[in-house]
């Protein structure tokens, strides 16, 4: 904005005191602490209940500010600056903003409600920014002061505005409506916020609706309470998940990690996936969807962009950083208006003299890039930033405008150079657009928190799945075992990945595992391998498919199926070929056939058996005998059934060692999780799970001093020991203690000393350069699960499935 004192005097109907011909205003301020105040700033001396802007006039004059809007002129300052005297300085600020808004004629979206205003505004900015140059309220600037400051950020390059308005009592919205002058209205959820400012819910609704007095359309969630207060002259565009009379009807289906919106609009229907489950986020997302529909976005664009919505962090977070630094985390947005706010916040929270700004490319400024980065440069210099780290191709080309600037084209490039950049005794503002993933920078700079986690590499799972798929014949189906919490790695997250990779079946041990997956939204068919008779009704209810291994179990399941009047319900017949755990034997076959032939209520989906020695490459005799018996018994069963079910007998080891016996399907188990019995094959697999913790405490013990219960370790010399917050309650075997096992700290082995306790273990870290808070690897790449299980004379399955569910699982992609 650029306004002359003469223009402002007329707009405000103010009395001007002082020389004003040469003063040109290009910035408005109400904060005396801002380092961005300059000779071209017009300062409004707002009078609040606890603060009076007039008190700071003299100090601002000393800093170079030359123009003020006041309701009273300090007598000792008359003649030292230009003063525009008005009755009420807040109303004057609002009047200037309303006049300035009237100079622009592009669409303005006004958002109000009790909850969700800022979320809707930020999401709309994200969704619509590819098509518009948007001006929006920075942060949650929605008050009597925040709204005018937001609107004053408009420039001639913008072609869409999104402003939110918040009120706490009556007679406030009538002041904000002329400032925003919305052409499109969005009414978000009406809740209990600020109830104390209104005599009733009806009064609150009426007050909020005043924002939309002159809109071309009002978007809202249709309900009778709000309908009663809407002016019938206002055109509405309503949505509902209950009322068929709304303009848009939306059905909502919740899955484990996302929701599916089935949108019926006019005579057409389409689906939108959003990555949220809570009702508030779903409602806010629908408001955005409605705005996109109204503005003419096509269905594919709506679906594609809304799937990318992300949680909005609405606060600037202050965090303790590494090397005596303080972080200000504003890593989710980068626009010109919010940069001003963040820089002011940096100054207010600054702990160290040195100030570093990590800044990404700035979007949606409405300015040419040359003008934008010139203004950014002025702002940074005004705020006395000592160092700028610029990330992005555009901002990098203007690095010469910034003090002590290091430039990188992308976040990944910065991360690769991270260790060569010194961060020490400084306050660091991290401000970047979501697309730059500055949360990774925050993670690098934030002081590490003490916690034990099992990190699950989803890329490694995909790699291992592809490895075993490469061993299969084109027509061979694939069942993946996700029993026992996916071998201790986590249930739904891995099942979801497998569903994405289009495996044919999932296998679980018990019904409750399958129910959890189905309830979470997994749609793949799931076989329950060890169903209890008491679980049959639940299996049917959740459309699971039981493995049937006895006449008693078959009759019990048939009774349940008949009670539910089901037809051809899928079951899986287990044949015992030598494992002698579960399954029909040869002498049961005729009775089994007789029952199945006369029961159309069920259909044999598959016939299976299990190899006992598939991992023994030195002697395949028994395995081949099992396969021969399976061939004989399954063939006889198929002949009498009159149709051909799927057949499968191979597990992970069988896939590699008995390729010619894949039948119709194979079952992939522990191989998916990066473990093979074949040392050569093991080299081809990627590690999936890494169990990590941190050092809680480091101390020195002298010769003769002991560690832990029963004094099972006594130092022979001065020894540095570290306590790690993980123990046998987390799944670490006590047999791994007392010098048998080790952990890895900074790529070096640290032997476990003394007994492993319930919640902690202690290691000898003498000679290792380490500190409290440093990361510790319990198992993963060193030691591997294979090494650990061998040392404990057990199998990897036991190690993996022993990790307690109190250990947090973190799923990540490289």
Tab-separated table of N, CA and C in Angstrom, residues 567-671:
chain	number	residue	atom	x	y	z
A	567	UNK	N	-24.799	-68.117	2.374
A	567	UNK	CA	-24.652	-69.040	1.258
A	567	UNK	C	-23.224	-68.966	0.724
A	568	UNK	N	-22.573	-70.105	0.598
A	568	UNK	CA	-21.206	-70.212	0.070
A	568	UNK	C	-20.212	-69.301	0.802
A	569	UNK	N	-20.297	-69.353	2.123
A	569	UNK	CA	-19.356	-68.558	2.918
A	569	UNK	C	-17.958	-69.167	2.775
A	570	UNK	N	-16.928	-68.341	2.507
A	570	UNK	CA	-15.588	-68.880	2.232
A	570	UNK	C	-14.917	-69.449	3.482
A	571	UNK	N	-14.399	-70.657	3.348
A	571	UNK	CA	-13.605	-71.283	4.403
A	571	UNK	C	-12.335	-71.854	3.789
A	572	UNK	N	-11.373	-72.173	4.637
A	572	UNK	CA	-10.083	-72.714	4.189
A	572	UNK	C	-9.835	-74.025	4.925
A	573	UNK	N	-9.587	-75.078	4.194
A	573	UNK	CA	-9.427	-76.413	4.758
A	573	UNK	C	-7.938	-76.699	4.966
A	574	UNK	N	-7.582	-77.002	6.222
A	574	UNK	CA	-6.191	-77.304	6.576
A	574	UNK	C	-6.007	-78.822	6.608
A	575	UNK	N	-5.007	-79.283	5.861
A	575	UNK	CA	-4.667	-80.699	5.831
A	575	UNK	C	-3.348	-80.909	6.578
A	576	UNK	N	-3.327	-81.884	7.468
A	576	UNK	CA	-2.092	-82.210	8.193
A	576	UNK	C	-1.290	-83.199	7.368
A	577	UNK	N	-0.131	-82.744	6.899
A	577	UNK	CA	0.730	-83.617	6.086
A	577	UNK	C	1.996	-84.019	6.814
A	578	UNK	N	2.064	-83.730	8.117
A	578	UNK	CA	3.260	-84.134	8.853
A	578	UNK	C	3.704	-83.177	9.928
A	579	UNK	N	3.173	-81.962	9.945
A	579	UNK	CA	3.513	-81.027	11.002
A	579	UNK	C	2.896	-81.464	12.331
A	580	UNK	N	1.719	-82.092	12.237
A	580	UNK	CA	0.998	-82.623	13.398
A	580	UNK	C	0.686	-81.562	14.445
A	581	UNK	N	0.229	-80.421	13.957
A	581	UNK	CA	-0.301	-79.398	14.872
A	581	UNK	C	-1.812	-79.342	14.701
A	582	UNK	N	-2.247	-78.891	13.543
A	582	UNK	CA	-3.662	-78.783	13.236
A	582	UNK	C	-3.890	-79.342	11.833
A	583	UNK	N	-5.092	-79.853	11.561
A	583	UNK	CA	-5.423	-80.247	10.205
A	583	UNK	C	-6.107	-81.606	10.098
A	584	UNK	N	-6.815	-81.794	8.992
A	584	UNK	CA	-7.453	-83.067	8.694
A	584	UNK	C	-6.408	-84.061	8.211
A	585	UNK	N	-6.495	-85.290	8.714
A	585	UNK	CA	-5.596	-86.350	8.247
A	585	UNK	C	-6.330	-87.207	7.224
A	586	UNK	N	-5.594	-88.151	6.615
A	586	UNK	CA	-6.154	-88.948	5.520
A	586	UNK	C	-7.427	-89.680	5.943
A	587	UNK	N	-7.449	-90.202	7.184
A	587	UNK	CA	-8.615	-90.974	7.630
A	587	UNK	C	-9.861	-90.110	7.853
A	588	UNK	N	-9.684	-88.788	7.924
A	588	UNK	CA	-10.836	-87.881	8.087
A	588	UNK	C	-11.418	-87.439	6.754
A	589	UNK	N	-10.729	-87.725	5.663
A	589	UNK	CA	-11.057	-87.107	4.383
A	589	UNK	C	-12.460	-87.462	3.890
A	590	UNK	N	-12.850	-88.748	4.007
A	590	UNK	CA	-14.157	-89.150	3.486
A	590	UNK	C	-15.284	-88.465	4.246
A	591	UNK	N	-15.165	-88.341	5.572
A	591	UNK	CA	-16.190	-87.664	6.369
A	591	UNK	C	-16.229	-86.178	6.020
A	592	UNK	N	-15.054	-85.583	5.822
A	592	UNK	CA	-14.974	-84.172	5.440
A	592	UNK	C	-15.689	-83.939	4.118
A	593	UNK	N	-15.415	-84.820	3.135
A	593	UNK	CA	-16.028	-84.676	1.813
A	593	UNK	C	-17.539	-84.809	1.901
A	594	UNK	N	-17.994	-85.751	2.687
A	594	UNK	CA	-19.439	-85.979	2.814
A	594	UNK	C	-20.146	-84.746	3.358
A	595	UNK	N	-19.538	-84.095	4.338
A	595	UNK	CA	-20.159	-82.907	4.923
A	595	UNK	C	-20.158	-81.739	3.928
A	596	UNK	N	-19.028	-81.539	3.265
A	596	UNK	CA	-18.906	-80.391	2.357
A	596	UNK	C	-19.794	-80.531	1.129
A	597	UNK	N	-19.958	-81.755	0.630
A	597	UNK	CA	-20.748	-81.965	-0.587
A	597	UNK	C	-22.223	-81.643	-0.369
A	598	UNK	N	-22.685	-81.729	0.840
A	598	UNK	CA	-24.102	-81.518	1.124
A	598	UNK	C	-24.381	-80.189	1.831
A	599	UNK	N	-23.431	-79.271	1.762
A	599	UNK	CA	-23.600	-77.990	2.465
A	599	UNK	C	-23.269	-76.806	1.570
A	600	UNK	N	-24.251	-76.292	0.846
A	600	UNK	CA	-24.026	-75.113	-0.003
A	600	UNK	C	-23.801	-73.834	0.813
A	601	UNK	N	-23.933	-73.949	2.135
A	601	UNK	CA	-23.742	-72.766	2.982
A	601	UNK	C	-22.295	-72.297	2.985
A	602	UNK	N	-21.342	-73.200	2.707
A	602	UNK	CA	-19.926	-72.812	2.702
A	602	UNK	C	-19.301	-73.182	1.364
A	603	UNK	N	-18.215	-72.525	1.076
A	603	UNK	CA	-17.425	-72.820	-0.115
A	603	UNK	C	-15.960	-72.881	0.294
A	604	UNK	N	-15.270	-73.933	-0.142
A	604	UNK	CA	-13.858	-74.062	0.179
A	604	UNK	C	-13.076	-73.094	-0.693
A	605	UNK	N	-12.599	-72.044	-0.079
A	605	UNK	CA	-11.845	-71.035	-0.799
A	605	UNK	C	-10.434	-71.510	-1.098
A	606	UNK	N	-9.853	-72.220	-0.131
A	606	UNK	CA	-8.515	-72.759	-0.362
A	606	UNK	C	-8.295	-74.022	0.455
A	607	UNK	N	-7.316	-74.795	0.009
A	607	UNK	CA	-6.843	-75.980	0.727
A	607	UNK	C	-5.364	-75.748	1.001
A	608	UNK	N	-4.953	-75.969	2.249
A	608	UNK	CA	-3.574	-75.644	2.599
A	608	UNK	C	-2.975	-76.672	3.532
A	609	UNK	N	-1.672	-76.640	3.570
A	609	UNK	CA	-0.923	-77.402	4.562
A	609	UNK	C	0.336	-76.616	4.886
A	610	UNK	N	1.136	-77.152	5.811
A	610	UNK	CA	2.304	-76.409	6.281
A	610	UNK	C	3.519	-77.319	6.320
A	611	UNK	N	4.619	-76.848	5.712
A	611	UNK	CA	5.856	-77.615	5.696
A	611	UNK	C	6.599	-77.474	7.017
A	612	UNK	N	7.129	-78.575	7.506
A	612	UNK	CA	7.851	-78.572	8.777
A	612	UNK	C	9.338	-78.290	8.611
A	613	UNK	N	9.887	-78.577	7.426
A	613	UNK	CA	11.349	-78.472	7.239
A	613	UNK	C	11.706	-77.721	5.963
A	614	UNK	N	10.921	-76.744	5.615
A	614	UNK	CA	11.172	-76.032	4.357
A	614	UNK	C	12.491	-75.282	4.373
A	615	UNK	N	13.030	-74.995	5.566
A	615	UNK	CA	14.279	-74.246	5.652
A	615	UNK	C	15.515	-75.145	5.635
A	616	UNK	N	15.312	-76.452	5.599
A	616	UNK	CA	16.442	-77.393	5.619
A	616	UNK	C	16.832	-77.758	4.191
A	617	UNK	N	17.819	-77.040	3.662
A	617	UNK	CA	18.239	-77.286	2.293
A	617	UNK	C	19.098	-78.539	2.166
A	618	UNK	N	19.631	-79.009	3.273
A	618	UNK	CA	20.501	-80.187	3.237
A	618	UNK	C	19.719	-81.484	3.143
A	619	UNK	N	18.505	-81.504	3.627
A	619	UNK	CA	17.688	-82.711	3.571
A	619	UNK	C	16.246	-82.311	3.283
A	620	UNK	N	15.840	-82.492	2.042
A	620	UNK	CA	14.491	-82.096	1.626
A	620	UNK	C	13.526	-83.273	1.587
A	621	UNK	N	13.970	-84.390	2.091
A	621	UNK	CA	13.167	-85.620	1.987
A	621	UNK	C	11.801	-85.467	2.630
A	622	UNK	N	11.774	-85.011	3.891
A	622	UNK	CA	10.511	-84.929	4.604
A	622	UNK	C	9.581	-83.903	3.952
A	623	UNK	N	10.159	-82.783	3.555
A	623	UNK	CA	9.343	-81.754	2.909
A	623	UNK	C	8.713	-82.277	1.622
A	624	UNK	N	9.489	-83.013	0.839
A	624	UNK	CA	8.953	-83.572	-0.408
A	624	UNK	C	7.871	-84.609	-0.127
A	625	UNK	N	8.012	-85.357	0.963
A	625	UNK	CA	6.966	-86.310	1.348
A	625	UNK	C	5.687	-85.564	1.722
A	626	UNK	N	5.832	-84.442	2.432
A	626	UNK	CA	4.660	-83.631	2.781
A	626	UNK	C	3.957	-83.114	1.527
A	627	UNK	N	4.758	-82.640	0.590
A	627	UNK	CA	4.189	-82.094	-0.643
A	627	UNK	C	3.446	-83.178	-1.415
A	628	UNK	N	4.030	-84.386	-1.462
A	628	UNK	CA	3.390	-85.504	-2.173
A	628	UNK	C	2.055	-85.867	-1.521
A	629	UNK	N	2.024	-85.898	-0.176
A	629	UNK	CA	0.783	-86.228	0.514
A	629	UNK	C	-0.251	-85.118	0.313
A	630	UNK	N	0.199	-83.864	0.327
A	630	UNK	CA	-0.705	-82.745	0.076
A	630	UNK	C	-1.317	-82.844	-1.313
A	631	UNK	N	-0.504	-83.195	-2.282
A	631	UNK	CA	-0.998	-83.357	-3.656
A	631	UNK	C	-2.082	-84.431	-3.707
A	632	UNK	N	-1.836	-85.544	-3.042
A	632	UNK	CA	-2.774	-86.673	-3.072
A	632	UNK	C	-4.099	-86.303	-2.392
A	633	UNK	N	-4.029	-85.759	-1.176
A	633	UNK	CA	-5.248	-85.491	-0.411
A	633	UNK	C	-6.030	-84.311	-0.981
A	634	UNK	N	-5.328	-83.259	-1.408
A	634	UNK	CA	-6.036	-82.098	-1.957
A	634	UNK	C	-6.695	-82.441	-3.290
A	635	UNK	N	-6.043	-83.291	-4.094
A	635	UNK	CA	-6.626	-83.705	-5.374
A	635	UNK	C	-7.911	-84.485	-5.151
A	636	UNK	N	-7.880	-85.381	-4.156
A	636	UNK	CA	-9.076	-86.173	-3.849
A	636	UNK	C	-10.210	-85.261	-3.380
A	637	UNK	N	-9.886	-84.283	-2.585
A	637	UNK	CA	-10.905	-83.370	-2.086
A	637	UNK	C	-11.502	-82.542	-3.224
A	638	UNK	N	-10.655	-82.041	-4.101
A	638	UNK	CA	-11.123	-81.223	-5.227
A	638	UNK	C	-12.022	-82.039	-6.149
A	639	UNK	N	-11.631	-83.297	-6.375
A	639	UNK	CA	-12.412	-84.165	-7.275
A	639	UNK	C	-13.849	-84.309	-6.788
A	640	UNK	N	-14.032	-84.393	-5.480
A	640	UNK	CA	-15.369	-84.593	-4.930
A	640	UNK	C	-16.136	-83.286	-4.740
A	641	UNK	N	-15.395	-82.175	-4.631
A	641	UNK	CA	-16.071	-80.891	-4.466
A	641	UNK	C	-16.745	-80.436	-5.748
A	642	UNK	N	-16.149	-80.755	-6.865
A	642	UNK	CA	-16.709	-80.353	-8.144
A	642	UNK	C	-16.269	-78.970	-8.586
A	643	UNK	N	-15.393	-78.310	-7.819
A	643	UNK	CA	-14.791	-77.031	-8.212
A	643	UNK	C	-13.360	-77.011	-7.681
A	644	UNK	N	-12.570	-76.040	-8.117
A	644	UNK	CA	-11.132	-76.038	-7.815
A	644	UNK	C	-10.782	-74.863	-6.897
A	645	UNK	N	-10.588	-75.138	-5.606
A	645	UNK	CA	-10.141	-74.088	-4.692
A	645	UNK	C	-8.653	-73.754	-4.919
A	646	UNK	N	-8.223	-72.677	-4.330
A	646	UNK	CA	-6.800	-72.324	-4.313
A	646	UNK	C	-6.060	-73.329	-3.433
A	647	UNK	N	-4.857	-73.710	-3.860
A	647	UNK	CA	-4.031	-74.583	-3.019
A	647	UNK	C	-2.730	-73.868	-2.655
A	648	UNK	N	-2.274	-74.051	-1.401
A	648	UNK	CA	-1.017	-73.431	-0.976
A	648	UNK	C	-0.389	-74.217	0.169
A	649	UNK	N	0.933	-74.368	0.085
A	649	UNK	CA	1.677	-75.100	1.110
A	649	UNK	C	2.996	-74.428	1.478
A	650	UNK	N	3.486	-73.518	0.630
A	650	UNK	CA	4.814	-72.935	0.842
A	650	UNK	C	4.762	-71.706	1.751
A	651	UNK	N	5.712	-71.683	2.708
A	651	UNK	CA	5.933	-70.498	3.527
A	651	UNK	C	7.137	-69.741	2.970
A	652	UNK	N	7.721	-68.805	3.762
A	652	UNK	CA	8.824	-67.995	3.257
A	652	UNK	C	9.977	-68.846	2.754
A	653	UNK	N	10.445	-69.794	3.563
A	653	UNK	CA	11.558	-70.646	3.137
A	653	UNK	C	11.156	-71.504	1.951
A	654	UNK	N	9.910	-71.938	1.934
A	654	UNK	CA	9.452	-72.771	0.829
A	654	UNK	C	9.451	-72.028	-0.495
A	655	UNK	N	9.171	-70.718	-0.460
A	655	UNK	CA	9.182	-69.921	-1.691
A	655	UNK	C	10.549	-70.006	-2.361
A	656	UNK	N	11.599	-69.985	-1.563
A	656	UNK	CA	12.952	-70.010	-2.106
A	656	UNK	C	13.448	-71.422	-2.408
A	657	UNK	N	13.040	-72.406	-1.607
A	657	UNK	CA	13.631	-73.744	-1.705
A	657	UNK	C	12.792	-74.757	-2.475
A	658	UNK	N	11.515	-74.427	-2.727
A	658	UNK	CA	10.652	-75.372	-3.446
A	658	UNK	C	9.831	-74.620	-4.504
A	659	UNK	N	10.553	-73.950	-5.400
A	659	UNK	CA	9.917	-73.078	-6.376
A	659	UNK	C	8.924	-73.809	-7.270
A	660	UNK	N	9.176	-75.093	-7.502
A	660	UNK	CA	8.308	-75.856	-8.401
A	660	UNK	C	7.000	-76.275	-7.742
A	661	UNK	N	6.835	-75.985	-6.461
A	661	UNK	CA	5.630	-76.403	-5.733
A	661	UNK	C	4.833	-75.215	-5.216
A	662	UNK	N	4.782	-74.171	-6.013
A	662	UNK	CA	4.060	-72.967	-5.579
A	662	UNK	C	2.544	-73.142	-5.596
A	663	UNK	N	2.063	-74.119	-6.331
A	663	UNK	CA	0.624	-74.319	-6.492
A	663	UNK	C	-0.033	-72.999	-6.933
A	664	UNK	N	-1.168	-72.642	-6.286
A	664	UNK	CA	-1.898	-71.445	-6.718
A	664	UNK	C	-1.535	-70.209	-5.897
A	665	UNK	N	-0.968	-70.438	-4.700
A	665	UNK	CA	-0.664	-69.324	-3.803
A	665	UNK	C	0.455	-69.735	-2.854
A	666	UNK	N	1.213	-68.755	-2.380
A	666	UNK	CA	2.225	-68.989	-1.350
A	666	UNK	C	1.946	-68.052	-0.184
A	667	UNK	N	2.552	-68.367	0.970
A	667	UNK	CA	2.346	-67.547	2.166
A	667	UNK	C	3.688	-66.949	2.590
A	668	UNK	N	3.778	-65.641	2.502
A	668	UNK	CA	5.001	-64.940	2.876
A	668	UNK	C	4.882	-64.466	4.319
A	669	UNK	N	5.856	-64.856	5.129
A	669	UNK	CA	5.836	-64.475	6.538
A	669	UNK	C	7.043	-63.641	6.916
A	670	UNK	N	7.945	-64.251	7.663
A	670	UNK	CA	9.045	-63.489	8.258
A	670	UNK	C	9.976	-62.879	7.220
A	671	UNK	N	10.005	-63.415	6.013
A	671	UNK	CA	10.849	-62.834	4.968
A	671	UNK	C	10.473	-61.394	4.662
